[in-house]
Tab-separated table of C-alpha atoms in Angstrom:
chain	number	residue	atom	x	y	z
A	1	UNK	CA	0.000	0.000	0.000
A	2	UNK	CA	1.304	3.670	-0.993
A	3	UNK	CA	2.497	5.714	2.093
A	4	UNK	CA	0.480	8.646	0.062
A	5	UNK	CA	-2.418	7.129	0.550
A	6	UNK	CA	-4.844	9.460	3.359
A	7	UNK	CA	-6.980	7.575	5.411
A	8	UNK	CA	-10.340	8.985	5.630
A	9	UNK	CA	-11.001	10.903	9.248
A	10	UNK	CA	-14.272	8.855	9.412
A	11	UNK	CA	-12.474	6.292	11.162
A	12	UNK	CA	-10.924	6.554	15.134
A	13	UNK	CA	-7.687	6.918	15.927
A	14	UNK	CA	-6.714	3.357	16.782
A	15	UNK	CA	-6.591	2.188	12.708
A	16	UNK	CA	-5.415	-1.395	13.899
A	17	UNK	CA	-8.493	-2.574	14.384
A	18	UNK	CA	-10.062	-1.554	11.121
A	19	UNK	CA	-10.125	-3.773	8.212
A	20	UNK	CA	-11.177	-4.446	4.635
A	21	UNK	CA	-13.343	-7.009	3.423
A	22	UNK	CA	-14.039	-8.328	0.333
A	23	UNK	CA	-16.835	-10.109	0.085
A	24	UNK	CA	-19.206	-12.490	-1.927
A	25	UNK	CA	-22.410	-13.130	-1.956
A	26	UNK	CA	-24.904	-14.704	-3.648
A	27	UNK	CA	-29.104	-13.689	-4.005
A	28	UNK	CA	-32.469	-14.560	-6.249
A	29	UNK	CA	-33.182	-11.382	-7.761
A	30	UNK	CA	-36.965	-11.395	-7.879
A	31	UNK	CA	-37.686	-9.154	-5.071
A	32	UNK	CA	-35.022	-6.742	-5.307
A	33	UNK	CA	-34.387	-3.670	-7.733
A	34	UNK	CA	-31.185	-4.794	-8.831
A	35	UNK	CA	-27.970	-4.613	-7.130
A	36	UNK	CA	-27.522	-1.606	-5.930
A	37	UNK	CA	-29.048	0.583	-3.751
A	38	UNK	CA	-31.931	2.440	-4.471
A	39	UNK	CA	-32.818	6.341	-3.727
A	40	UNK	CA	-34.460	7.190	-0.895
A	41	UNK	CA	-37.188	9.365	-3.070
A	42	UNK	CA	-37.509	6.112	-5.461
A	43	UNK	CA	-37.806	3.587	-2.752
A	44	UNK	CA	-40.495	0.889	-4.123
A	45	UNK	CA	-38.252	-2.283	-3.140
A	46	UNK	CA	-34.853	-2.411	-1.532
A	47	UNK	CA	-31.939	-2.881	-3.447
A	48	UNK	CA	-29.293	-6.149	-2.760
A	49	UNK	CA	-26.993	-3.432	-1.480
A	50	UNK	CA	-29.702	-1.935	0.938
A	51	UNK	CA	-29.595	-5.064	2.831
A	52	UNK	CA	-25.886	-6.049	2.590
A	53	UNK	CA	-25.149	-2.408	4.313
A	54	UNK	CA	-28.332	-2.646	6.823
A	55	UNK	CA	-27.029	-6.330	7.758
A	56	UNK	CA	-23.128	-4.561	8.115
A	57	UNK	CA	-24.758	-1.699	10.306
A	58	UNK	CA	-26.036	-4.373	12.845
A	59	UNK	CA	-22.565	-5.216	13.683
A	60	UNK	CA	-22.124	-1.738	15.230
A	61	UNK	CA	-18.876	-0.630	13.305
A	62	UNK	CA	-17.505	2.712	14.185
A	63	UNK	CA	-17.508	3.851	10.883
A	64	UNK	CA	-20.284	4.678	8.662
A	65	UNK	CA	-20.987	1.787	6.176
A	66	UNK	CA	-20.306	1.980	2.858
A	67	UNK	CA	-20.524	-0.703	0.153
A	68	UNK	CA	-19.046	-1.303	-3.106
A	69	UNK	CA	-20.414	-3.566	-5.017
A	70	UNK	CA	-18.320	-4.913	-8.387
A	71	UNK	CA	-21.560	-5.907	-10.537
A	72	UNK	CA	-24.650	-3.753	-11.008
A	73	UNK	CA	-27.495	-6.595	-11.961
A	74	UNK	CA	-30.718	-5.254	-13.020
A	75	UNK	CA	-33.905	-5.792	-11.100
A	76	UNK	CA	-34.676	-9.676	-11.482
A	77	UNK	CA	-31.167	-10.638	-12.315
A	78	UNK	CA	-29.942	-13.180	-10.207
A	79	UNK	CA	-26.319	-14.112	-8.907
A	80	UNK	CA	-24.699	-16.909	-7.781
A	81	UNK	CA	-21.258	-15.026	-6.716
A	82	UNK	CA	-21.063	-10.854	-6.954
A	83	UNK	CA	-18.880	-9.548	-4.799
A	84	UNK	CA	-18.180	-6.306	-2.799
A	85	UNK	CA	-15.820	-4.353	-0.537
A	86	UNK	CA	-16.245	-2.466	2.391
A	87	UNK	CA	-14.105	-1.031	5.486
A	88	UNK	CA	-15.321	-2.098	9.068
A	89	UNK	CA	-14.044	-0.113	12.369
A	90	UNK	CA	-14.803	-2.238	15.390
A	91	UNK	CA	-15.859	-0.042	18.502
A	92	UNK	CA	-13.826	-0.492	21.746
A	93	UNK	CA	-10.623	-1.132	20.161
A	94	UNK	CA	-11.975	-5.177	19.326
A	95	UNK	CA	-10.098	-6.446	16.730
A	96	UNK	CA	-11.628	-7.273	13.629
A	97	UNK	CA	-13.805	-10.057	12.775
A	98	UNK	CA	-12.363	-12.888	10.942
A	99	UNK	CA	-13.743	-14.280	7.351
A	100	UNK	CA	-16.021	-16.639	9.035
A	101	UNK	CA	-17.441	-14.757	11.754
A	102	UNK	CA	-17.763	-12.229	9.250
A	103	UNK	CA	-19.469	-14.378	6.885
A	104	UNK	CA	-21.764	-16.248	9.932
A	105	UNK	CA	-22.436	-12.881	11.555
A	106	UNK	CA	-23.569	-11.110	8.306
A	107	UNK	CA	-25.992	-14.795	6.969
A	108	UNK	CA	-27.410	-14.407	10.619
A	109	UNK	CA	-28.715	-10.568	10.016
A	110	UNK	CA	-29.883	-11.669	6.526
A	111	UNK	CA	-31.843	-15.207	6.925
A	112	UNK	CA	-34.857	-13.723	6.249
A	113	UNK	CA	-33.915	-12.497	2.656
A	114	UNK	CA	-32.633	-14.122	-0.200
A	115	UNK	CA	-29.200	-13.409	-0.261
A	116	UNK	CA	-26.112	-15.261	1.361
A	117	UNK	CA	-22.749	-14.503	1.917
A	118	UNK	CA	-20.266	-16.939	0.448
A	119	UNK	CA	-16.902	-16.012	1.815
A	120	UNK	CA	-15.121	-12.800	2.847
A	121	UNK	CA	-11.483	-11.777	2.586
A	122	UNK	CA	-9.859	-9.169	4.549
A	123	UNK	CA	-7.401	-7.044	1.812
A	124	UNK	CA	-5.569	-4.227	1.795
A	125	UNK	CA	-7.403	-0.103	2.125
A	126	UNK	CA	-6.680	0.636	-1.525
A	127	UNK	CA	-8.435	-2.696	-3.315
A	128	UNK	CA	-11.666	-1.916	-5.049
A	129	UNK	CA	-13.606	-4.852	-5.674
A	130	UNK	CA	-14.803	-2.927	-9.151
A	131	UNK	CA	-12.231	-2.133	-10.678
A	132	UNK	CA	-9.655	-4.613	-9.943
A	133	UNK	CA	-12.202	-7.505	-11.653
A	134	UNK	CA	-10.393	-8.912	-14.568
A	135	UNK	CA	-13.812	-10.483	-15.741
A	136	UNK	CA	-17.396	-11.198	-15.040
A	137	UNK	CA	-19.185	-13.960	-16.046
A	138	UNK	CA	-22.791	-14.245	-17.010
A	139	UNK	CA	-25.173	-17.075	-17.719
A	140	UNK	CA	-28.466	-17.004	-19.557
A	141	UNK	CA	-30.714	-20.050	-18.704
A	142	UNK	CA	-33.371	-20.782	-21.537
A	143	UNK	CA	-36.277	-23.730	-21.724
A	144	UNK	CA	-37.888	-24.866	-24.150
A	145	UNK	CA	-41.919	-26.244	-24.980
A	146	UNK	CA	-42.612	-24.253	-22.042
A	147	UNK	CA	-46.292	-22.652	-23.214
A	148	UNK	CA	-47.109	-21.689	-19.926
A	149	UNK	CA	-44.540	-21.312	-16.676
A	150	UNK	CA	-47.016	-23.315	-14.497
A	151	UNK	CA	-45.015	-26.457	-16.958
A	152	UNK	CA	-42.187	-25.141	-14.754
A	153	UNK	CA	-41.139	-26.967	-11.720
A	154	UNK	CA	-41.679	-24.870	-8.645
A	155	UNK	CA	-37.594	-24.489	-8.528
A	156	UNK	CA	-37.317	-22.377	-11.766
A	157	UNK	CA	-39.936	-20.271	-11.671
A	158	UNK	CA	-38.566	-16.787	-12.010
A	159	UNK	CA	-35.110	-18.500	-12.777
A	160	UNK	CA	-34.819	-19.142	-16.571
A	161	UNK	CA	-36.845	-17.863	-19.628
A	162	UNK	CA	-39.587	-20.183	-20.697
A	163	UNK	CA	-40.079	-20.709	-24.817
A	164	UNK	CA	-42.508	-22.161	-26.459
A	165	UNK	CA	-40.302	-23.682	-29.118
A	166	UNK	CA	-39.505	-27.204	-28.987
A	167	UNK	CA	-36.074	-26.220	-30.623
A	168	UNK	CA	-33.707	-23.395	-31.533
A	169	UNK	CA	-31.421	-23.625	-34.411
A	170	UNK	CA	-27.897	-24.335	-31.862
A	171	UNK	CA	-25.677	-23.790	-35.281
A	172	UNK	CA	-27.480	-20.442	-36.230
A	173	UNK	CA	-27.183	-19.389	-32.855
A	174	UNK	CA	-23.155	-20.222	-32.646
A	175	UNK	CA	-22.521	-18.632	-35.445
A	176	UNK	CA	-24.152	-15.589	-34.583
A	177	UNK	CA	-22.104	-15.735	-31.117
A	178	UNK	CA	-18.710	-16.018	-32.431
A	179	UNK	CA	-19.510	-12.740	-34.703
A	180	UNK	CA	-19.548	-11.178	-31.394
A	181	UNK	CA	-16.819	-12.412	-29.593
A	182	UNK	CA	-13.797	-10.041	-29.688
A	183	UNK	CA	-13.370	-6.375	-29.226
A	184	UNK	CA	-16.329	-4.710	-30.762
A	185	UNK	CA	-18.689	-1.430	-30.397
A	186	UNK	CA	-21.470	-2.645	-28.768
A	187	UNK	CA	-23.464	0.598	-28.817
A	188	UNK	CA	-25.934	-1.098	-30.438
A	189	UNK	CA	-26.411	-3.424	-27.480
A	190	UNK	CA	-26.409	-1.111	-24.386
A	191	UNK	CA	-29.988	-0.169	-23.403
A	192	UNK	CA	-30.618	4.113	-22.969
A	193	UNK	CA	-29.442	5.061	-18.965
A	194	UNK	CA	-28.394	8.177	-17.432
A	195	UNK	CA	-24.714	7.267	-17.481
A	196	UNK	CA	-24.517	6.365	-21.428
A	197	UNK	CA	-22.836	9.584	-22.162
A	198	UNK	CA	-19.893	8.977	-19.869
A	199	UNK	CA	-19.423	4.219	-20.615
A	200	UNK	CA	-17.226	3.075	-23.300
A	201	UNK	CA	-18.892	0.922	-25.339
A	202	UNK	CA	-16.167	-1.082	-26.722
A	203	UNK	CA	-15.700	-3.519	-25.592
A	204	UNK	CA	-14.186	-7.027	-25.503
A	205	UNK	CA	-15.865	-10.117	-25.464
A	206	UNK	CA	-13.787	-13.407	-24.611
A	207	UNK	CA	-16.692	-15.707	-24.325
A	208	UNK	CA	-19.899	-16.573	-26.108
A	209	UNK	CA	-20.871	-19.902	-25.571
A	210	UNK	CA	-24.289	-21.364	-26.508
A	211	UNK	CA	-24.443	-24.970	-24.756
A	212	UNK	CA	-26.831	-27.772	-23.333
A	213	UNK	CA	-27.912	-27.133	-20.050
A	214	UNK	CA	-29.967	-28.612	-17.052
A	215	UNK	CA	-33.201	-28.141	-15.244
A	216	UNK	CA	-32.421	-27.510	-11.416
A	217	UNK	CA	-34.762	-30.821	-10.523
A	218	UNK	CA	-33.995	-32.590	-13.324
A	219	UNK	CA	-33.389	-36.001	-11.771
A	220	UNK	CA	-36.925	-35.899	-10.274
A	221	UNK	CA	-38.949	-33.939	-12.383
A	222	UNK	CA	-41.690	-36.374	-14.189
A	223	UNK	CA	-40.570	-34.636	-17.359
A	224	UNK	CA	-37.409	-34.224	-18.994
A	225	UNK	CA	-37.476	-30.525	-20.048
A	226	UNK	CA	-34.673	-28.936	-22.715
A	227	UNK	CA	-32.159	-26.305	-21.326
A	228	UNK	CA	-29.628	-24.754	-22.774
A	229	UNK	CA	-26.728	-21.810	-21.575
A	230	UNK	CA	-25.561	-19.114	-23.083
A	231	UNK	CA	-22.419	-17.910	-21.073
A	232	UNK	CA	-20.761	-14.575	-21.740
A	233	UNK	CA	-17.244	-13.351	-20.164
A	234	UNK	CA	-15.704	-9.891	-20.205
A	235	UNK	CA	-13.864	-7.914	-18.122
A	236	UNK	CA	-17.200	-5.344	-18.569
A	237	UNK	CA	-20.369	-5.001	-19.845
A	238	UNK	CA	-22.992	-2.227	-20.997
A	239	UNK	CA	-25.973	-1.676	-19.334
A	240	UNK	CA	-28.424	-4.389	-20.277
A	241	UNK	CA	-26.270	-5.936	-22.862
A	242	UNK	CA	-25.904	-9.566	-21.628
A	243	UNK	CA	-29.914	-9.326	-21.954
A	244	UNK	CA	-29.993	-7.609	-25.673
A	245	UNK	CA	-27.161	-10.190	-26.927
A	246	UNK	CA	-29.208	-13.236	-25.635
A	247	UNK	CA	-32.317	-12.180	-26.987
A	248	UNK	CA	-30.512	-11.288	-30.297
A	249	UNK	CA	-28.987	-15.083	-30.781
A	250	UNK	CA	-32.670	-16.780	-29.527
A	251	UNK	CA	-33.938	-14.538	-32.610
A	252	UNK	CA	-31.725	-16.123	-34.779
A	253	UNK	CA	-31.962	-19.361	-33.583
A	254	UNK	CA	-36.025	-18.810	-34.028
A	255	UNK	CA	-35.162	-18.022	-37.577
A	256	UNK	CA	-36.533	-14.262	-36.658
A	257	UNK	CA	-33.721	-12.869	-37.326
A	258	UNK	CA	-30.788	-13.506	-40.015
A	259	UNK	CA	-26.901	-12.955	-39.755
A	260	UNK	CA	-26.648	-10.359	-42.104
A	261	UNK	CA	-29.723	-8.780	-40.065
A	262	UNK	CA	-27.012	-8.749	-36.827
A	263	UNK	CA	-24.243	-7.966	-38.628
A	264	UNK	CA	-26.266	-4.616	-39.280
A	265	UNK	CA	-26.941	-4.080	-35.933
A	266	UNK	CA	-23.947	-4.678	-34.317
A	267	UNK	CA	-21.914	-2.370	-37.229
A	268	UNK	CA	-24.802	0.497	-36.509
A	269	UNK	CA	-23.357	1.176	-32.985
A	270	UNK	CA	-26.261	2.650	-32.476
A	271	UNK	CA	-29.031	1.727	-29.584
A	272	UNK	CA	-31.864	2.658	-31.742
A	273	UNK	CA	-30.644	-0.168	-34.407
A	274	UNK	CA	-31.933	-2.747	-32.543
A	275	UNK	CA	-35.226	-3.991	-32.937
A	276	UNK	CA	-37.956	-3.104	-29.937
A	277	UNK	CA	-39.220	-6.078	-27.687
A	278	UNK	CA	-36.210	-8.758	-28.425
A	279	UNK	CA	-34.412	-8.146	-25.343
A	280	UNK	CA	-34.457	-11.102	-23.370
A	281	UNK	CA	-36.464	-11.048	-19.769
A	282	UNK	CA	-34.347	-10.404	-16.630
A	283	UNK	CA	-34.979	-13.583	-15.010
A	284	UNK	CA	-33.063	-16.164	-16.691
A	285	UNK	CA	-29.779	-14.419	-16.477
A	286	UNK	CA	-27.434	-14.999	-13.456
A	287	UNK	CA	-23.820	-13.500	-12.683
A	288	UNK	CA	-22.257	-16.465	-12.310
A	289	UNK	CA	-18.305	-15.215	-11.479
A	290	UNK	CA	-16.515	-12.124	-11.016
A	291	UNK	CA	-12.629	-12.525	-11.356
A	292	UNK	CA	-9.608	-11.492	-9.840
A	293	UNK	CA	-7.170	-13.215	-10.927
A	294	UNK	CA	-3.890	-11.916	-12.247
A	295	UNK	CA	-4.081	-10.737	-16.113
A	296	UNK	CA	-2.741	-13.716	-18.254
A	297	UNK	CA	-2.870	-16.644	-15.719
A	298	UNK	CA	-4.167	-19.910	-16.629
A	299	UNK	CA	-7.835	-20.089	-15.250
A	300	UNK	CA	-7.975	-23.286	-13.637
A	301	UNK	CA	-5.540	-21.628	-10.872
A	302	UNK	CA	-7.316	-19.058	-10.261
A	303	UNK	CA	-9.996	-19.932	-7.704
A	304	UNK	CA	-6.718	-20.843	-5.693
A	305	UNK	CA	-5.700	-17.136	-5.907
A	306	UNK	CA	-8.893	-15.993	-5.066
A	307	UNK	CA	-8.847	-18.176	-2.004
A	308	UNK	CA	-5.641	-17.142	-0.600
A	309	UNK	CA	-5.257	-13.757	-0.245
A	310	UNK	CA	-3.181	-13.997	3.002
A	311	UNK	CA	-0.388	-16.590	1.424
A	312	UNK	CA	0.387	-14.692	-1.725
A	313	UNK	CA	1.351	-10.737	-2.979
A	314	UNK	CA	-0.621	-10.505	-6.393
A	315	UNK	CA	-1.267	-7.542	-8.817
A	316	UNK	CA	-4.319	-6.953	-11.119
A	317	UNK	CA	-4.577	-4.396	-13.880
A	318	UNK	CA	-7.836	-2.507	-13.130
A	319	UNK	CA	-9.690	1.022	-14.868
A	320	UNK	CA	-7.895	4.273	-15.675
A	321	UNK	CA	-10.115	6.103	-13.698
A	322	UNK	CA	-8.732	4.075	-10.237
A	323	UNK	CA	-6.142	5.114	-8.164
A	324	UNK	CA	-5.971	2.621	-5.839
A	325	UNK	CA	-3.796	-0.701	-6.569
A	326	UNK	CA	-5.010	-4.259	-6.533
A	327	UNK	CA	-2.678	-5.877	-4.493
A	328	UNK	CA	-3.611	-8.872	-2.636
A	329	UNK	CA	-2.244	-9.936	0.444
């Protein structure tokens, strides 16, 4: 850690007992509004984030709580590891919690919603759990001869998109993905927001995958019921664009929609290019992994890296805009 870095005066003067966590966590996204927290003046439904910090403020730090959260799912979307960062002050000069109290402590103040914490790591003041992710991953969960979602089992209602097609065209569908894999503008993709004027949109797509997938219940459902995955990895992603690209491939694997048709649209780099009501529904899509990893290091190692923050001194490349470094320790 830089000696330049200044400490916030929100904290006490005894700094040995504060820490940072990184944390993960996982949620169904039906009843929340997204990820993040929601305004006070547009308060309908908390967001993930609302509880996370309410569920941190019951521990009684010193210091006023403020989360971080790496991925921004949309209302409905659904995660099975986001992650986070925060700083925690413990009053009366305790020390601070380890990972697993941390993690049992935090569950405890959250059993009655829908969202578990996974594991926590204590790192050093200047990580940022945003912009030190190398990638995310997403998965899009998609059934088929589903006419009505009461043909659902109980266990994926709300948790994949239901079709009524009995099939897709797969090869349609992976040749349409690999047109988008690589470093494209995807300004076509990105849905209108209030921060469009100030996101990128290139980006650069490692992964598109289109593959079979499973029903949650599928050993004891009385039905065998088609699934299939479409994974996407980047290091970012636009604002509803996991959603716009899925619904783009299902068109062409409906026949609805040709490859010329989204070579067009992707070369417009323009959101008004594509075509109104194809967006696939929030529900089937799930954050599946965010990364930290080192840039360049073979993948099967890195859930060891993740893990072991406190045996190894790693660096990740991160944003322009950060100033802090993502060393692990």
């Amino acid at each position: 850690m830089s000696d330049s870095l200044e400490v916030p005066r929100i904290f006490g003067d005894n700094m040995h007992n504060r820490a940072r966590y990184l944390i993960f966590f996982q949620y169904i996204g039906t009843n929340y509004s997204g990820a993040v927290k929601v305004p006070t003046h547009q308060l309908v439904r908390k967001g993930v984030q609302d509880h996370l910090e309410d569920a941190i403020r019951r521990l009684r730090p010193l210091n006023p709580v403020s989360l971080s959260i790496s991925s921004r799912t949309d209302t409905g979307v659904h995660a099975l590891s986001n992650s986070a960062h925060f700083d925690l002050q413990r009053k009366n000069n305790k020390p601070p919690f380890t990972e697993d109290v941390l993690v049992e402590a935090l569950n405890f103040h959250l059993r009655t919603e829908q969202i578990r914490i996974t594991r926590a790591h204590q790192v050093p003041d200047d990580f940022h759990a945003r912009y030190c992710a190398q990638s995310r991953t997403y998965v899009y969960r998609i059934a088929l001869g589903i006419s009505h979602y009461s043909q659902l089992p109980l266990t994926e209602c709300s948790l994949c998109w239901n079709l009524r097609n009995m099939e897709l065209d797969v090869g349609a569908m992976r040749e349409a993905a690999a047109m988008l894999v690589g470093t494209h503008d995807f300004s076509s993709f990105r849905a209108v927001s209030t921060d469009l004027p100030f996101k990128n949109p290139v980006k650069t797509l490692d992964v598109v995958n289109v593959l079979p997938g499973k029903s949650f219940p599928h050993v004891h459902f009385h039905r065998q019921i088609p699934f299939w995955e479409l994974t996407f990895r980047s290091r970012s992603f636009l604002y509803k664009q996991v959603r716009r690209m899925t619904g783009a491939l299902v068109a062409v694997g409906r026949g609805e929609l040709s490859m010329p048709q989204l070579k067009d649209i992707l070369e417009a780099r323009d959101s008004l290019a594509y075509p109104q009501g194809l967006t696939a529904p929030a529900q089937g899509l799930f954050l599946t992994h965010v990364d930290y990893r080192e840039a360049g290091e073979d993948e099967s190692n890195s859930n060891k890296k993740i893990c072991s923050f406190h045996d190894r001194h790693q660096r990740s490349g991160y944003e322009a805009q950060s100033h802090q470094s993502c060393n692990f320790t």
